[in-house]
XYZ file of C-alpha atoms in Angstrom:
552
model
C 183.183 59.415 108.060
C 186.141 61.813 108.061
C 188.395 61.823 105.030
C 191.942 63.005 105.560
C 195.051 63.348 103.411
C 198.301 62.449 105.201
C 201.598 63.702 103.712
C 204.885 62.256 104.942
C 208.247 62.098 103.201
C 208.941 58.795 104.984
C 206.293 56.113 105.392
C 206.293 52.350 104.883
C 208.752 51.986 101.992
C 212.235 51.355 103.414
C 211.414 52.951 106.763
C 214.656 54.254 108.259
C 213.739 56.426 111.258
C 211.213 57.054 113.993
C 209.403 59.451 111.653
C 208.315 56.600 109.432
C 207.403 54.422 112.387
C 205.238 57.131 113.952
C 203.650 58.143 110.634
C 202.574 54.549 110.107
C 201.289 54.362 113.676
C 199.171 57.473 113.251
C 197.697 56.389 109.917
C 196.914 52.955 111.322
C 195.197 54.336 114.425
C 193.232 56.983 112.494
C 191.903 54.320 110.118
C 190.677 52.343 113.116
C 188.759 55.445 114.235
C 186.465 55.189 111.208
C 188.499 57.585 109.083
C 189.406 57.213 105.426
C 192.950 58.260 104.618
C 194.815 59.024 101.427
C 198.570 58.948 102.045
C 201.126 60.783 99.900
C 204.639 59.609 100.731
C 208.132 59.273 99.364
C 210.048 56.114 98.573
C 213.575 55.406 97.333
C 214.040 55.063 93.590
C 215.308 51.496 93.934
C 212.482 50.306 96.172
C 210.759 47.243 94.760
C 207.614 45.483 95.845
C 204.389 46.661 97.463
C 204.363 48.941 100.498
C 202.097 48.567 103.500
C 199.149 50.950 103.487
C 198.454 50.637 107.240
C 194.741 50.629 106.420
C 194.746 53.731 104.206
C 192.235 53.775 101.370
C 194.932 54.942 98.977
C 198.728 55.192 99.116
C 200.427 57.430 96.541
C 204.194 56.942 96.558
C 206.630 59.375 94.954
C 210.130 58.232 93.999
C 212.781 60.550 95.434
C 216.492 60.470 94.513
C 217.779 60.888 98.068
C 216.771 58.511 100.820
C 217.753 58.017 104.453
C 217.751 61.688 105.437
C 215.146 64.260 106.478
C 217.150 67.476 106.311
C 217.634 70.159 103.642
C 219.220 67.647 101.263
C 216.345 65.159 101.497
C 213.781 64.496 98.779
C 211.293 67.146 99.913
C 211.369 69.072 96.604
C 210.601 66.013 94.506
C 207.724 65.181 96.861
C 206.326 68.681 96.329
C 206.688 68.534 92.557
C 204.797 65.253 92.311
C 202.109 66.409 94.749
C 201.123 69.028 92.171
C 201.002 66.568 89.254
C 197.693 66.149 87.447
C 197.361 62.518 88.546
C 197.783 63.300 92.239
C 195.573 66.397 92.127
C 192.790 64.395 90.466
C 193.006 61.647 93.082
C 192.932 64.141 95.946
C 190.034 66.056 94.383
C 187.960 62.905 93.933
C 188.811 61.805 97.474
C 187.310 65.070 98.833
C 189.294 65.337 102.084
C 188.185 67.614 104.890
C 191.746 68.308 106.082
C 195.378 67.615 105.184
C 197.853 66.459 107.824
C 201.509 67.025 106.998
C 204.513 65.554 108.796
C 207.306 68.046 109.480
C 208.441 71.019 107.413
C 209.075 68.784 104.386
C 205.322 68.305 103.906
C 204.612 72.047 103.699
C 205.935 72.606 100.145
C 203.929 69.564 99.027
C 200.794 70.975 100.648
C 201.335 74.399 99.072
C 201.924 72.898 95.633
C 198.812 70.737 95.967
C 196.737 73.632 97.318
C 197.803 75.876 94.422
C 196.807 73.203 91.904
C 193.431 72.637 93.564
C 192.741 76.356 93.721
C 193.612 76.751 90.041
C 190.887 74.239 89.243
C 188.411 76.079 91.455
C 188.332 73.218 93.944
C 188.134 73.229 97.732
C 191.484 73.595 99.504
C 191.416 71.712 102.828
C 193.111 73.284 105.873
C 196.662 72.216 106.723
C 197.505 70.686 110.100
C 201.266 70.771 110.744
C 202.366 67.552 112.458
C 205.722 68.660 113.831
C 207.593 65.449 114.654
C 210.793 67.385 115.318
C 212.000 70.985 115.305
C 214.942 70.617 112.938
C 216.114 74.159 113.612
C 217.179 73.051 117.083
C 219.828 70.631 115.790
C 220.610 71.579 112.198
C 224.012 72.665 110.940
C 224.658 76.424 111.236
C 224.777 76.771 107.442
C 221.277 75.250 107.234
C 219.730 77.417 109.961
C 218.370 80.169 107.702
C 216.764 77.642 105.361
C 215.317 75.573 108.186
C 213.922 78.548 110.093
C 212.284 79.796 106.920
C 210.685 76.433 106.159
C 209.528 75.657 109.692
C 208.232 79.198 110.201
C 206.325 78.940 106.916
C 204.828 75.624 107.995
C 203.621 77.113 111.290
C 202.259 80.182 109.472
C 200.454 78.084 106.845
C 198.899 75.667 109.316
C 195.490 76.051 110.877
C 196.953 74.155 113.850
C 200.376 72.842 114.826
C 200.858 69.610 116.770
C 204.163 69.140 118.624
C 205.450 65.997 120.300
C 206.607 67.633 123.532
C 206.169 70.695 125.679
C 209.759 71.673 124.928
C 209.145 71.755 121.170
C 205.785 73.479 121.608
C 207.448 76.261 123.606
C 210.169 76.612 120.992
C 207.631 76.879 118.168
C 205.664 79.536 120.064
C 208.735 81.639 120.845
C 210.769 81.265 117.651
C 208.648 80.017 114.736
C 205.063 81.133 115.216
C 204.263 84.432 113.435
C 202.926 87.264 115.632
C 199.418 87.018 114.211
C 199.093 83.355 115.237
C 197.777 82.674 118.757
C 199.868 80.458 121.026
C 196.798 78.255 121.463
C 197.219 77.095 117.851
C 200.149 74.952 119.036
C 199.094 71.739 120.792
C 201.093 68.990 122.476
C 200.227 65.396 121.600
C 202.690 62.766 122.785
C 203.162 59.692 120.576
C 201.691 56.446 121.847
C 203.407 53.108 122.109
C 202.772 51.558 118.707
C 200.213 48.801 118.701
C 202.507 46.084 117.386
C 204.741 46.523 120.435
C 201.865 47.013 122.846
C 200.408 43.708 121.652
C 203.540 41.793 122.661
C 203.550 40.061 126.020
C 206.141 41.076 128.563
C 209.184 38.917 127.950
C 210.737 40.103 131.217
C 212.949 37.922 133.440
C 210.337 35.370 134.461
C 211.910 32.757 132.205
C 215.384 34.003 131.400
C 216.458 30.968 129.396
C 213.352 31.065 127.226
C 213.788 34.746 126.447
C 217.515 34.809 125.771
C 218.608 35.901 122.322
C 220.192 33.250 120.148
C 223.643 34.343 121.261
C 225.210 37.307 122.984
C 228.584 36.859 121.338
C 228.177 35.102 117.987
C 227.479 36.918 114.760
C 224.135 36.245 113.081
C 222.405 37.568 109.994
C 220.909 40.403 112.049
C 224.010 41.007 114.166
C 226.866 42.144 111.983
C 230.283 42.859 113.434
C 231.961 45.409 111.210
C 235.657 46.125 110.619
C 237.398 49.203 111.935
C 238.548 51.121 108.887
C 238.101 54.654 110.224
C 240.119 56.648 112.736
C 238.852 58.364 115.861
C 239.981 61.650 114.331
C 237.397 61.195 111.582
C 234.439 60.874 113.911
C 235.740 63.659 116.118
C 236.019 66.059 113.215
C 232.585 65.179 111.861
C 230.745 66.280 114.978
C 231.531 69.686 116.431
C 230.063 68.587 119.752
C 232.741 65.906 120.110
C 235.417 67.022 122.607
C 238.208 66.234 120.166
C 236.677 68.034 117.192
C 238.824 71.143 117.370
C 242.017 69.187 117.862
C 241.207 66.880 114.973
C 240.556 69.816 112.692
C 243.817 71.423 113.781
C 245.667 68.221 112.870
C 244.097 68.379 109.417
C 241.945 65.272 109.783
C 239.928 64.734 106.626
C 236.200 65.029 107.198
C 233.507 63.532 104.979
C 230.234 64.071 106.786
C 228.085 62.955 103.871
C 227.054 59.322 103.407
C 229.200 59.125 100.281
C 230.826 61.371 97.711
C 228.322 60.261 95.102
C 225.394 61.035 97.362
C 226.856 64.432 98.258
C 227.279 65.383 94.616
C 223.781 64.173 93.744
C 222.127 66.124 96.556
C 224.103 69.249 95.703
C 222.853 69.056 92.123
C 219.310 68.501 93.371
C 219.433 71.671 95.454
C 220.632 73.729 92.492
C 218.521 72.176 89.732
C 215.138 71.435 91.315
C 212.452 73.957 90.219
C 210.758 73.806 93.611
C 214.069 74.434 95.394
C 214.786 77.369 93.083
C 211.479 78.971 94.022
C 212.208 78.405 97.695
C 215.624 80.043 97.383
C 213.991 83.119 95.828
C 211.169 83.302 98.340
C 211.341 85.254 101.566
C 209.448 83.611 104.402
C 209.813 86.696 106.550
C 211.857 84.879 109.153
C 215.182 86.013 110.529
C 217.604 83.582 112.125
C 218.411 84.176 115.769
C 222.204 84.343 116.307
C 222.224 81.363 118.641
C 220.063 79.119 116.467
C 221.665 76.366 114.464
C 223.888 74.949 117.188
C 224.349 71.207 117.404
C 226.022 70.840 120.776
C 223.230 71.965 123.076
C 219.453 72.239 122.674
C 218.074 75.717 122.166
C 216.752 77.322 125.316
C 213.007 77.830 125.228
C 213.159 80.683 127.718
C 212.767 84.110 126.099
C 215.602 86.578 126.507
C 213.423 88.958 128.474
C 209.883 89.223 129.728
C 208.784 91.370 126.800
C 209.545 88.481 124.449
C 207.501 85.972 126.402
C 204.491 84.427 124.697
C 201.577 84.305 127.067
C 200.059 80.837 127.313
C 196.407 80.281 127.948
C 195.223 77.805 130.598
C 194.673 75.358 127.743
C 198.370 75.553 126.853
C 199.510 75.077 130.430
C 197.336 71.970 130.770
C 198.004 70.400 127.390
C 195.485 68.391 125.438
C 197.566 65.274 125.899
C 197.959 65.620 129.661
C 194.267 66.237 130.191
C 193.336 63.310 127.974
C 195.737 60.977 129.728
C 194.391 61.962 133.126
C 190.843 61.361 131.898
C 191.803 57.917 130.633
C 193.417 57.013 133.948
C 190.275 58.110 135.774
C 187.833 56.368 133.435
C 186.039 53.538 135.166
C 185.500 51.473 132.041
C 189.191 51.548 131.116
C 188.330 51.471 127.418
C 191.199 53.778 126.529
C 193.469 52.995 129.453
C 194.906 49.535 129.043
C 196.159 48.274 132.373
C 198.946 45.699 132.371
C 197.791 42.633 134.355
C 199.731 42.515 137.595
C 200.501 38.837 137.155
C 202.398 39.663 133.975
C 204.754 42.029 135.768
C 207.531 40.737 137.955
C 207.459 42.210 141.451
C 210.421 44.492 142.222
C 211.725 42.048 144.812
C 211.669 39.190 142.307
C 213.293 41.329 139.629
C 215.932 42.538 142.062
C 216.711 38.973 143.042
C 217.054 37.836 139.432
C 219.011 40.988 138.605
C 221.938 39.862 140.752
C 222.558 37.241 138.051
C 224.409 39.099 135.313
C 222.880 36.813 132.693
C 219.369 38.070 133.527
C 219.531 41.616 132.147
C 223.112 42.168 131.018
C 222.475 44.704 128.235
C 223.463 48.362 128.349
C 221.548 49.443 125.263
C 221.495 52.391 122.896
C 218.985 52.475 120.058
C 219.175 55.759 118.146
C 219.936 56.651 114.559
C 223.716 56.865 114.036
C 223.712 60.459 112.864
C 225.319 63.493 114.531
C 222.071 65.094 115.771
C 221.326 61.986 117.861
C 224.810 62.226 119.452
C 225.462 58.475 119.587
C 229.151 59.180 120.181
C 228.240 59.849 123.819
C 227.168 56.221 124.312
C 230.391 55.002 122.688
C 232.486 57.266 124.918
C 230.558 56.003 127.941
C 231.352 52.388 127.082
C 234.968 53.283 126.385
C 235.273 54.864 129.826
C 233.548 51.965 131.590
C 235.757 49.469 129.751
C 238.880 51.467 130.577
C 238.019 51.198 134.269
C 237.344 47.477 133.943
C 233.691 47.962 134.891
C 232.311 46.326 131.740
C 234.100 43.112 132.631
C 233.583 43.280 136.390
C 229.821 43.862 136.218
C 229.155 41.583 133.246
C 227.881 44.409 131.036
C 227.082 43.657 127.383
C 226.902 46.927 125.392
C 224.275 46.809 122.637
C 223.870 49.328 119.820
C 220.923 49.069 117.426
C 221.141 51.175 114.276
C 221.999 51.036 110.622
C 225.698 51.612 110.013
C 226.380 52.666 106.426
C 227.974 56.134 106.652
C 231.600 56.824 107.598
C 230.319 58.501 110.775
C 228.343 55.407 111.787
C 231.037 52.929 110.799
C 233.618 54.790 112.868
C 231.349 54.647 115.916
C 230.746 50.922 115.478
C 234.487 50.291 115.169
C 235.198 52.214 118.368
C 232.517 50.354 120.290
C 233.802 47.007 119.088
C 237.362 47.927 120.054
C 236.322 49.054 123.537
C 234.031 46.096 124.259
C 234.652 43.037 122.063
C 231.590 41.386 123.638
C 229.301 44.110 122.298
C 226.299 43.401 120.090
C 225.776 45.509 116.974
C 222.332 45.227 115.385
C 222.565 46.832 111.959
C 219.210 45.837 110.468
C 216.001 47.814 110.973
C 214.403 45.849 113.817
C 210.767 44.854 114.029
C 208.773 44.840 117.270
C 209.615 41.237 118.200
C 213.356 41.795 117.750
C 213.253 45.033 119.738
C 211.264 43.366 122.524
C 213.855 40.593 122.802
C 216.622 43.131 123.209
C 214.756 45.320 125.673
C 213.709 42.313 127.762
C 217.433 41.699 128.309
C 218.235 45.389 128.895
C 218.975 46.568 132.402
C 219.505 50.193 131.367
C 218.784 51.997 128.088
C 220.918 55.051 127.272
C 219.349 57.813 125.151
C 222.470 59.861 124.436
C 221.319 63.118 122.823
C 220.896 66.348 124.750
C 217.692 67.119 122.836
C 215.092 64.911 121.219
C 211.594 65.842 120.137
C 210.377 62.629 121.723
C 212.560 59.501 121.613
C 210.139 56.654 120.939
C 212.739 54.002 121.740
C 212.641 55.206 125.353
C 208.972 54.240 125.565
C 209.534 51.026 123.623
C 212.263 50.028 126.085
C 209.941 50.889 128.959
C 207.256 48.610 127.518
C 209.571 45.683 128.266
C 210.590 46.909 131.719
C 213.857 48.582 130.726
C 214.228 52.086 132.229
C 216.223 54.733 130.382
C 218.774 57.418 131.157
C 217.883 60.678 129.388
C 219.153 64.217 129.481
C 217.471 66.313 132.149
C 215.869 69.721 131.909
C 212.817 68.811 129.845
C 214.688 68.594 126.535
C 213.676 64.973 125.770
C 209.988 64.649 124.950
C 209.452 61.119 126.284
C 210.100 62.486 129.771
C 206.734 64.256 129.440
C 205.168 60.797 129.596
C 207.605 58.846 131.754
C 208.173 60.747 134.961
C 211.562 61.074 136.654
C 212.825 59.605 138.884
C 210.205 56.870 139.254
C 209.912 55.835 135.568
C 212.965 57.328 133.852
C 216.329 58.620 135.084
C 217.296 62.176 134.191
C 220.998 63.029 134.274
C 223.010 65.927 132.916
C 224.508 64.234 129.876
C 226.692 67.253 129.096
C 229.018 66.571 132.040
C 232.505 65.137 131.403
C 232.303 61.508 130.345
C 234.197 60.320 133.428
C 231.517 61.819 135.670
C 228.716 60.351 133.582
C 230.363 56.912 133.657
C 230.516 57.003 137.445
C 226.820 57.864 137.666
C 225.813 55.117 135.229
C 227.967 52.524 136.984
C 226.382 53.400 140.329
C 222.893 53.205 138.834
C 223.669 49.885 137.122
C 224.408 48.273 140.488
C 221.258 49.594 142.195
C 219.158 46.638 141.058
C 216.171 47.317 143.308
C 215.871 50.882 142.055
C 216.109 49.761 138.436
C 213.500 47.066 139.044
C 211.011 49.487 140.575
C 211.544 52.003 137.760
C 211.195 49.255 135.161
C 207.893 48.039 136.551
C 206.496 51.575 136.833
C 207.690 52.351 133.293
C 205.852 49.301 131.911
C 202.561 50.507 133.349
C 202.958 54.052 132.025
C 204.288 53.108 128.575
C 201.358 50.776 127.935
C 198.727 53.138 129.318
C 198.860 55.680 126.470
C 197.583 53.839 123.390
C 197.346 54.490 119.666
C 193.578 54.621 120.036
C 193.761 57.325 122.694
C 196.278 59.303 120.639
C 194.037 59.146 117.550
C 190.975 60.219 119.543
C 192.714 63.359 120.770
C 194.054 64.126 117.279
C 190.595 63.803 115.741
C 189.175 66.161 118.349
C 191.776 68.702 117.257
C 190.901 68.141 113.581
C 187.210 68.664 114.356
C 188.012 71.896 116.203
C 189.952 73.159 113.181
C 187.086 72.300 110.848
C 184.518 73.914 113.149
C 186.519 77.144 113.348
C 186.888 77.315 109.575
C 183.140 77.093 108.920
């Protein structure tokens, strides 16, 4: 039986992002593959009660002073400090893992601290596998670019293998983060699977619209909070440099507070200056230089090298990624053990869906479900609704805008206020939603909007697809989920960087093409449910075995 250590800053305590959701999914699926796991994870200082282990043999939780963020000001240093404590080192040593899997750059300092402590005791240091859930360098603030490139480059250099969530991120890592001595083949693509708790849900679909309707599409409930509008549009514009009005807002002297709160900002600033681990990092050179164009927030970094001499040659294995080959094998397998087909009787035929779609009460939701933070660019969805409402299209076509995300920061609150002002019939879901709640929303969604120009994956795209709701994503291969869901049959790729008036026209036209949406929705259901947690874990374990074999 394989024994693995899994390090993730975010896990089951107060999960706030897709990182935590996917980390839990991977631990759960690995445990079902006859693996024993020891998980080292962070949790907020005020978290009370037991956390879910997802089947892990042991869960070690470290209290961190900053929660709800994964960037430079997160609790990565405190995680690293505790990973090197005597108690944790003893538990890891007695567990005797064969490898350590670390989520994102924030796990690398924890691995290095743990490895140093193990080595000092003369104990075996397991190889590090870098689970890159997102390349933060592609969306970080310019002032954080040097730090982030150093950390992510160090993670790629330290790792025996790097696992990316998309071909776009894998290419970026090869061209901009991987040290020259590391072969490109050390970077593998493994797309996330639809999590099992959503895959286990039946298709709510339109077969019985009345039965599947949410409690209300207009009334406020405990999980649907309508918030006041205390913040100006200038505030949100100035907080995000990619917003069209940012420069004008700054020129007018609009006050900008991009941090969640003044108290949080002061606390994180002190943590950066005072933490011993952070002090070491600031004094350490990772040997990485920041490219001039890295650190932008408005557009995803191009993965094409500047000239042919800079190009990293990919082997045939890279061109035909591990994930793509595995998925093709599963589709071709006669026994279907890893390819779970959706029974045809559970899927509404396109003609039936199209017929029901003419009733605006069937699938009236225009949905956006991303974290309300600048790198996810949720302002684009709000601007889209504002434009559609200005033209009267929201009312004419019976559109109900839905936004699902926690709204606690000034940035998020301003977005919620704008959406509410533009479309008073909108639904704002501010609680972290479980699979049943998400399925209810997606079963009423005609079109899901994923607003950012770049996303390592975008799991909500696949979750929406699992309930027959196709998504609009940015084109050009910059959204990882489009590696699984193929355009234009299963997902719709548009240029989201066009002026909002042009984008609104395209979305309005697509909204009214019910037959096309129905066909895409049905195809998306089949694909989303075909790539399972079990299949994902099998491919990951093959990679782990290859790493262990090469190190012997």
